[in-house]
């Protein structure tokens, strides 16, 4: 990407999109095209085509998505698959049609099979059944990355895809029923501390293992891939480090300052038993994560306290 390139970040107000905007500005890319959902509905093909015809961006980052945790995915499966399929289809197809130089599509580690060998390499995609609690979102994301591969293969469109692990950071969704594990826990432990509650309940038995990456590390990795990667296969983006949900709850309780009891609700689902990405492919391109986990959690908690939902 050239410093004066026109760059469109789809979903710039979300967790990932806002981090991409911060990273682009840090690295001197200021010619950005940013539209809110009210200004541009990415599920509307005509609106998307009109927008691209008017703006003619050189590079596109597809960070827009309908996201949520286990409860949200289970409650709104039709919305998760329909919305995310529409976003991927409209933005990727229209980017190719309008002559975009390069596009990066962001997937998710939930695209991999529930019992994939650990750590998960990129080639284990579609080798087994998905985790049922997020299959609707996962199928839509798989379709998006396969669209990138198909448009590259048939039309020579320079579309690449990155598969991030579980993310956290500023601008996350802290909604009590629609959030992912870290923002959800940060909110519950914070509210419990304010209420002097005796305990906080955590879904599952605490045994699942998860990998987490600060969203600003992901954004740096995406800009790096835009500069150096040209392959059809997606690229995993993670920290290479995992911890159990029990360990995560204990760290968050300490960061928040909650001193009560942590109770694990075994009537609720665990989700995938383990989800660690193999990031050797990304490391081979010369990139490494740089943000320390506990400090990243503390910064995220501080942002939540200052900004709320």
CSV table of C-alpha atoms in Angstrom, one decimal:
chain,number,residue,atom,x,y,z
A,1,UNK,CA,0.0,0.0,0.0
A,2,UNK,CA,1.2,3.5,-0.8
A,3,UNK,CA,0.9,6.3,1.8
A,4,UNK,CA,-1.6,8.1,-0.3
A,5,UNK,CA,-3.7,5.1,-1.2
A,6,UNK,CA,-7.4,5.3,-0.6
A,7,UNK,CA,-8.3,2.7,1.9
A,8,UNK,CA,-11.8,1.5,2.9
A,9,UNK,CA,-12.2,-0.1,6.3
A,10,UNK,CA,-15.6,-1.9,6.4
A,11,UNK,CA,-16.8,-2.0,10.0
A,12,UNK,CA,-14.5,0.8,11.3
A,13,UNK,CA,-16.5,1.3,14.5
A,14,UNK,CA,-16.2,-2.3,15.7
A,15,UNK,CA,-13.5,-3.9,17.7
A,16,UNK,CA,-11.3,-4.9,14.7
A,17,UNK,CA,-12.2,-2.1,12.4
A,18,UNK,CA,-11.4,0.6,15.0
A,19,UNK,CA,-8.0,-1.1,15.6
A,20,UNK,CA,-7.3,-1.1,11.9
A,21,UNK,CA,-8.0,2.6,11.7
A,22,UNK,CA,-5.6,3.2,14.7
A,23,UNK,CA,-2.9,1.1,13.0
A,24,UNK,CA,-3.3,2.8,9.7
A,25,UNK,CA,-3.0,6.3,11.2
A,26,UNK,CA,0.0,5.2,13.3
A,27,UNK,CA,1.7,4.0,10.1
A,28,UNK,CA,1.0,7.2,8.1
A,29,UNK,CA,-2.1,6.1,6.1
A,30,UNK,CA,-4.5,8.9,6.3
A,31,UNK,CA,-6.6,8.7,3.1
A,32,UNK,CA,-9.3,6.5,4.7
A,33,UNK,CA,-12.9,6.0,3.6
A,34,UNK,CA,-15.1,5.3,6.6
A,35,UNK,CA,-18.9,4.9,6.7
A,36,UNK,CA,-21.2,4.0,9.5
A,37,UNK,CA,-24.0,1.4,9.1
A,38,UNK,CA,-26.5,4.3,9.0
A,39,UNK,CA,-24.6,5.7,6.0
A,40,UNK,CA,-24.0,2.4,4.2
A,41,UNK,CA,-25.8,-0.9,4.7
A,42,UNK,CA,-23.4,-3.6,3.6
A,43,UNK,CA,-26.2,-6.1,3.3
A,44,UNK,CA,-27.7,-3.9,0.5
A,45,UNK,CA,-26.0,-4.8,-2.8
A,46,UNK,CA,-27.1,-1.6,-4.6
A,47,UNK,CA,-25.9,0.6,-1.8
A,48,UNK,CA,-22.5,-1.2,-1.8
A,49,UNK,CA,-22.1,-0.9,-5.5
A,50,UNK,CA,-23.1,2.8,-5.5
A,51,UNK,CA,-20.6,3.5,-2.7
A,52,UNK,CA,-17.7,1.8,-4.5
A,53,UNK,CA,-18.6,3.5,-7.8
A,54,UNK,CA,-18.4,6.8,-6.0
A,55,UNK,CA,-15.3,6.3,-3.8
A,56,UNK,CA,-13.2,3.9,-5.9
A,57,UNK,CA,-11.0,2.7,-3.0
A,58,UNK,CA,-7.6,1.1,-3.8
A,59,UNK,CA,-7.5,-1.2,-0.8
A,60,UNK,CA,-10.2,-2.8,1.3
A,61,UNK,CA,-10.2,-4.4,4.8
A,62,UNK,CA,-13.4,-6.4,5.5
A,63,UNK,CA,-13.8,-6.1,9.3
A,64,UNK,CA,-17.6,-5.7,9.3
A,65,UNK,CA,-19.6,-8.6,10.7
A,66,UNK,CA,-22.4,-9.5,13.1
A,67,UNK,CA,-20.6,-11.0,16.0
A,68,UNK,CA,-21.4,-12.4,19.5
A,69,UNK,CA,-20.8,-15.2,22.0
A,70,UNK,CA,-22.4,-18.6,22.5
A,71,UNK,CA,-25.7,-17.2,23.7
A,72,UNK,CA,-26.1,-14.7,20.8
A,73,UNK,CA,-25.2,-17.3,18.2
A,74,UNK,CA,-27.7,-19.8,19.7
A,75,UNK,CA,-30.5,-17.3,19.9
A,76,UNK,CA,-30.1,-15.6,16.5
A,77,UNK,CA,-28.7,-18.3,14.1
A,78,UNK,CA,-30.6,-16.9,11.0
A,79,UNK,CA,-29.3,-13.4,11.6
A,80,UNK,CA,-25.8,-14.6,12.1
A,81,UNK,CA,-25.6,-16.6,8.9
A,82,UNK,CA,-27.7,-14.2,6.7
A,83,UNK,CA,-26.0,-11.0,7.7
A,84,UNK,CA,-22.4,-12.3,7.5
A,85,UNK,CA,-23.0,-14.0,4.1
A,86,UNK,CA,-24.5,-10.8,2.7
A,87,UNK,CA,-21.6,-8.7,3.9
A,88,UNK,CA,-19.0,-11.0,2.5
A,89,UNK,CA,-20.8,-11.5,-0.9
A,90,UNK,CA,-21.4,-7.8,-1.5
A,91,UNK,CA,-18.1,-6.4,-0.4
A,92,UNK,CA,-15.8,-9.0,-2.0
A,93,UNK,CA,-17.8,-9.1,-5.3
A,94,UNK,CA,-18.0,-5.3,-5.6
A,95,UNK,CA,-14.4,-4.8,-4.7
A,96,UNK,CA,-13.4,-7.1,-7.6
A,97,UNK,CA,-15.9,-5.4,-9.9
A,98,UNK,CA,-14.6,-1.9,-9.1
A,99,UNK,CA,-10.9,-2.7,-9.6
A,100,UNK,CA,-9.7,-2.7,-6.0
A,101,UNK,CA,-6.0,-3.5,-5.9
A,102,UNK,CA,-6.1,-5.7,-2.8
A,103,UNK,CA,-8.6,-6.9,-0.3
A,104,UNK,CA,-8.1,-8.5,3.1
A,105,UNK,CA,-11.1,-10.5,4.5
A,106,UNK,CA,-11.2,-11.3,8.2
A,107,UNK,CA,-12.5,-14.6,9.3
A,108,UNK,CA,-12.4,-16.3,12.8
A,109,UNK,CA,-10.7,-19.3,14.4
A,110,UNK,CA,-14.3,-20.7,14.9
A,111,UNK,CA,-14.2,-21.8,11.3
A,112,UNK,CA,-12.1,-24.8,12.2
A,113,UNK,CA,-13.6,-28.2,13.1
A,114,UNK,CA,-14.6,-28.7,16.8
A,115,UNK,CA,-12.0,-31.5,17.2
A,116,UNK,CA,-9.3,-30.3,14.9
A,117,UNK,CA,-5.7,-31.3,15.8
A,118,UNK,CA,-4.1,-28.7,18.1
A,119,UNK,CA,-2.6,-26.3,17.4
A,120,UNK,CA,-4.8,-25.8,14.3
A,121,UNK,CA,-3.1,-25.3,11.0
A,122,UNK,CA,-4.7,-23.5,8.1
A,123,UNK,CA,-5.1,-26.8,6.1
A,124,UNK,CA,-7.4,-28.4,8.7
A,125,UNK,CA,-10.3,-26.3,7.4
A,126,UNK,CA,-13.3,-28.3,6.5
A,127,UNK,CA,-11.8,-31.6,7.7
A,128,UNK,CA,-14.5,-32.2,10.4
A,129,UNK,CA,-17.8,-31.0,12.0
A,130,UNK,CA,-18.0,-27.4,13.4
A,131,UNK,CA,-18.7,-26.5,17.0
A,132,UNK,CA,-22.5,-26.4,17.0
A,133,UNK,CA,-22.7,-23.3,19.2
A,134,UNK,CA,-21.2,-21.0,16.5
A,135,UNK,CA,-21.7,-22.9,13.3
A,136,UNK,CA,-23.9,-20.3,11.7
A,137,UNK,CA,-21.3,-17.6,12.0
A,138,UNK,CA,-18.5,-20.0,11.0
A,139,UNK,CA,-20.2,-21.1,7.8
A,140,UNK,CA,-20.7,-17.5,6.7
A,141,UNK,CA,-17.0,-16.8,7.4
A,142,UNK,CA,-15.9,-19.9,5.6
A,143,UNK,CA,-17.9,-18.8,2.6
A,144,UNK,CA,-16.2,-15.4,2.7
A,145,UNK,CA,-12.7,-16.8,2.7
A,146,UNK,CA,-13.6,-19.3,0.0
A,147,UNK,CA,-15.0,-16.4,-2.1
A,148,UNK,CA,-11.6,-14.7,-1.8
A,149,UNK,CA,-9.9,-17.9,-3.0
A,150,UNK,CA,-12.4,-18.3,-5.9
A,151,UNK,CA,-12.1,-14.7,-7.1
A,152,UNK,CA,-8.3,-15.0,-6.9
A,153,UNK,CA,-8.3,-18.3,-8.9
A,154,UNK,CA,-10.9,-17.3,-11.5
A,155,UNK,CA,-10.3,-13.6,-12.0
A,156,UNK,CA,-6.8,-13.0,-10.5
A,157,UNK,CA,-8.3,-10.7,-7.9
A,158,UNK,CA,-5.8,-10.0,-5.2
A,159,UNK,CA,-7.9,-11.1,-2.2
A,160,UNK,CA,-6.4,-12.6,0.9
A,161,UNK,CA,-7.9,-13.7,4.2
A,162,UNK,CA,-6.7,-13.7,7.8
A,163,UNK,CA,-8.0,-16.0,10.6
A,164,UNK,CA,-7.7,-14.3,14.0
A,165,UNK,CA,-7.9,-16.0,17.3
A,166,UNK,CA,-10.1,-14.8,20.2
A,167,UNK,CA,-9.7,-11.0,20.4
A,168,UNK,CA,-10.0,-8.4,23.1
A,169,UNK,CA,-9.3,-4.7,23.5
A,170,UNK,CA,-10.9,-1.2,23.3
A,171,UNK,CA,-14.2,-0.8,21.4
A,172,UNK,CA,-15.2,-4.3,22.2
A,173,UNK,CA,-18.9,-5.3,22.8
A,174,UNK,CA,-19.6,-5.4,26.5
A,175,UNK,CA,-23.3,-6.2,26.1
A,176,UNK,CA,-24.4,-8.6,28.9
A,177,UNK,CA,-25.9,-11.2,26.6
A,178,UNK,CA,-24.1,-10.6,23.2
A,179,UNK,CA,-20.5,-10.3,24.2
A,180,UNK,CA,-17.5,-12.6,23.8
A,181,UNK,CA,-15.8,-14.2,26.8
A,182,UNK,CA,-13.3,-11.5,27.9
A,183,UNK,CA,-15.7,-8.4,27.7
A,184,UNK,CA,-18.5,-10.5,29.1
A,185,UNK,CA,-16.4,-11.5,32.1
A,186,UNK,CA,-14.9,-8.0,32.6
A,187,UNK,CA,-18.4,-6.6,32.8
A,188,UNK,CA,-19.8,-9.3,35.2
A,189,UNK,CA,-16.8,-9.1,37.5
A,190,UNK,CA,-17.0,-5.3,37.5
A,191,UNK,CA,-20.7,-5.2,38.3
A,192,UNK,CA,-20.2,-7.8,41.0
A,193,UNK,CA,-17.5,-5.7,42.6
A,194,UNK,CA,-19.7,-2.6,42.6
A,195,UNK,CA,-22.5,-4.6,44.1
A,196,UNK,CA,-20.3,-6.3,46.7
A,197,UNK,CA,-21.6,-9.6,45.4
A,198,UNK,CA,-20.4,-12.8,47.1
A,199,UNK,CA,-19.8,-14.7,43.8
A,200,UNK,CA,-19.7,-14.6,40.1
A,201,UNK,CA,-20.9,-17.4,37.8
A,202,UNK,CA,-18.9,-18.5,34.8
A,203,UNK,CA,-20.4,-20.7,32.1
A,204,UNK,CA,-19.0,-24.2,31.8
A,205,UNK,CA,-16.6,-26.1,34.0
A,206,UNK,CA,-13.6,-23.8,33.4
A,207,UNK,CA,-11.6,-26.4,31.6
A,208,UNK,CA,-11.7,-25.2,27.9
A,209,UNK,CA,-8.5,-23.8,26.7
A,210,UNK,CA,-8.4,-20.5,24.8
A,211,UNK,CA,-5.9,-18.3,23.0
A,212,UNK,CA,-6.3,-14.5,23.1
A,213,UNK,CA,-4.8,-11.7,21.1
A,214,UNK,CA,-5.0,-8.0,21.7
A,215,UNK,CA,-6.9,-6.4,18.8
A,216,UNK,CA,-4.1,-3.9,18.1
A,217,UNK,CA,-1.7,-6.8,17.5
A,218,UNK,CA,-4.2,-8.2,15.0
A,219,UNK,CA,-4.4,-4.8,13.2
A,220,UNK,CA,-0.6,-4.6,12.9
A,221,UNK,CA,-0.6,-8.2,11.5
A,222,UNK,CA,-3.3,-7.3,8.9
A,223,UNK,CA,-1.3,-4.3,7.6
A,224,UNK,CA,1.8,-6.6,7.5
A,225,UNK,CA,-0.1,-9.2,5.5
A,226,UNK,CA,-1.4,-6.5,3.1
A,227,UNK,CA,2.2,-5.7,2.3
A,228,UNK,CA,3.8,-9.1,2.1
A,229,UNK,CA,1.3,-11.9,1.6
A,230,UNK,CA,-0.2,-12.9,-1.8
A,231,UNK,CA,-1.4,-16.5,-1.2
A,232,UNK,CA,-4.8,-18.1,-1.7
A,233,UNK,CA,-4.8,-20.0,1.6
A,234,UNK,CA,-5.8,-18.0,4.7
A,235,UNK,CA,-3.3,-17.1,7.4
A,236,UNK,CA,-3.8,-17.7,11.1
A,237,UNK,CA,-3.2,-14.7,13.4
A,238,UNK,CA,-2.8,-15.5,17.1
A,239,UNK,CA,-0.5,-15.2,20.1
A,240,UNK,CA,0.6,-18.8,20.3
A,241,UNK,CA,-0.3,-18.9,24.0
A,242,UNK,CA,-3.4,-20.5,25.7
A,243,UNK,CA,-4.9,-20.6,29.1
A,244,UNK,CA,-8.0,-22.2,30.6
A,245,UNK,CA,-11.3,-20.4,31.2
A,246,UNK,CA,-10.7,-21.0,34.9
A,247,UNK,CA,-7.3,-19.2,34.7
A,248,UNK,CA,-8.8,-16.4,32.6
A,249,UNK,CA,-11.6,-15.9,35.2
A,250,UNK,CA,-9.0,-15.7,38.0
A,251,UNK,CA,-6.9,-13.2,36.1
A,252,UNK,CA,-9.9,-11.0,35.3
A,253,UNK,CA,-11.1,-11.1,38.9
A,254,UNK,CA,-7.7,-9.9,40.0
A,255,UNK,CA,-7.5,-7.1,37.3
A,256,UNK,CA,-11.0,-5.9,38.2
A,257,UNK,CA,-10.4,-6.2,42.0
A,258,UNK,CA,-13.2,-8.7,42.7
A,259,UNK,CA,-12.5,-10.7,45.8
A,260,UNK,CA,-15.6,-12.9,46.0
A,261,UNK,CA,-16.0,-16.5,44.9
A,262,UNK,CA,-15.9,-17.7,41.2
A,263,UNK,CA,-18.5,-20.4,40.6
A,264,UNK,CA,-18.6,-22.5,37.4
A,265,UNK,CA,-22.0,-23.3,36.1
A,266,UNK,CA,-21.7,-26.8,34.6
A,267,UNK,CA,-25.3,-26.7,33.3
A,268,UNK,CA,-24.1,-24.3,30.6
A,269,UNK,CA,-22.0,-25.3,27.5
A,270,UNK,CA,-18.2,-25.2,27.4
A,271,UNK,CA,-18.0,-24.6,23.7
A,272,UNK,CA,-14.9,-26.0,21.9
A,273,UNK,CA,-12.6,-27.9,24.3
A,274,UNK,CA,-9.5,-26.3,22.9
A,275,UNK,CA,-8.8,-23.6,20.3
A,276,UNK,CA,-5.2,-22.8,19.6
A,277,UNK,CA,-3.9,-21.6,16.3
A,278,UNK,CA,-0.7,-22.6,14.7
A,279,UNK,CA,0.8,-19.3,13.7
A,280,UNK,CA,4.1,-20.6,12.1
A,281,UNK,CA,2.9,-19.5,8.7
A,282,UNK,CA,2.5,-15.9,9.9
A,283,UNK,CA,5.8,-16.0,11.9
A,284,UNK,CA,7.6,-17.2,8.7
A,285,UNK,CA,6.6,-13.8,7.1
A,286,UNK,CA,8.5,-12.0,9.9
A,287,UNK,CA,5.6,-11.0,12.3
A,288,UNK,CA,5.3,-11.6,16.0
A,289,UNK,CA,2.7,-10.3,18.6
A,290,UNK,CA,4.1,-7.7,20.9
A,291,UNK,CA,1.4,-6.9,23.6
A,292,UNK,CA,1.5,-8.6,27.0
A,293,UNK,CA,-1.8,-10.2,28.0
A,294,UNK,CA,-2.3,-9.0,31.6
A,295,UNK,CA,-1.4,-5.4,30.7
A,296,UNK,CA,-3.8,-5.7,27.7
A,297,UNK,CA,-6.6,-6.8,30.0
A,298,UNK,CA,-5.9,-4.0,32.4
A,299,UNK,CA,-6.0,-1.4,29.5
A,300,UNK,CA,-9.3,-3.0,28.2
A,301,UNK,CA,-10.9,-2.9,31.6
A,302,UNK,CA,-9.9,0.8,32.0
A,303,UNK,CA,-11.4,1.6,28.6
A,304,UNK,CA,-14.7,-0.2,29.7
A,305,UNK,CA,-14.9,1.7,32.9
A,306,UNK,CA,-14.4,5.0,31.1
A,307,UNK,CA,-16.7,4.3,28.2
A,308,UNK,CA,-19.2,1.8,29.4
A,309,UNK,CA,-21.0,-0.2,26.6
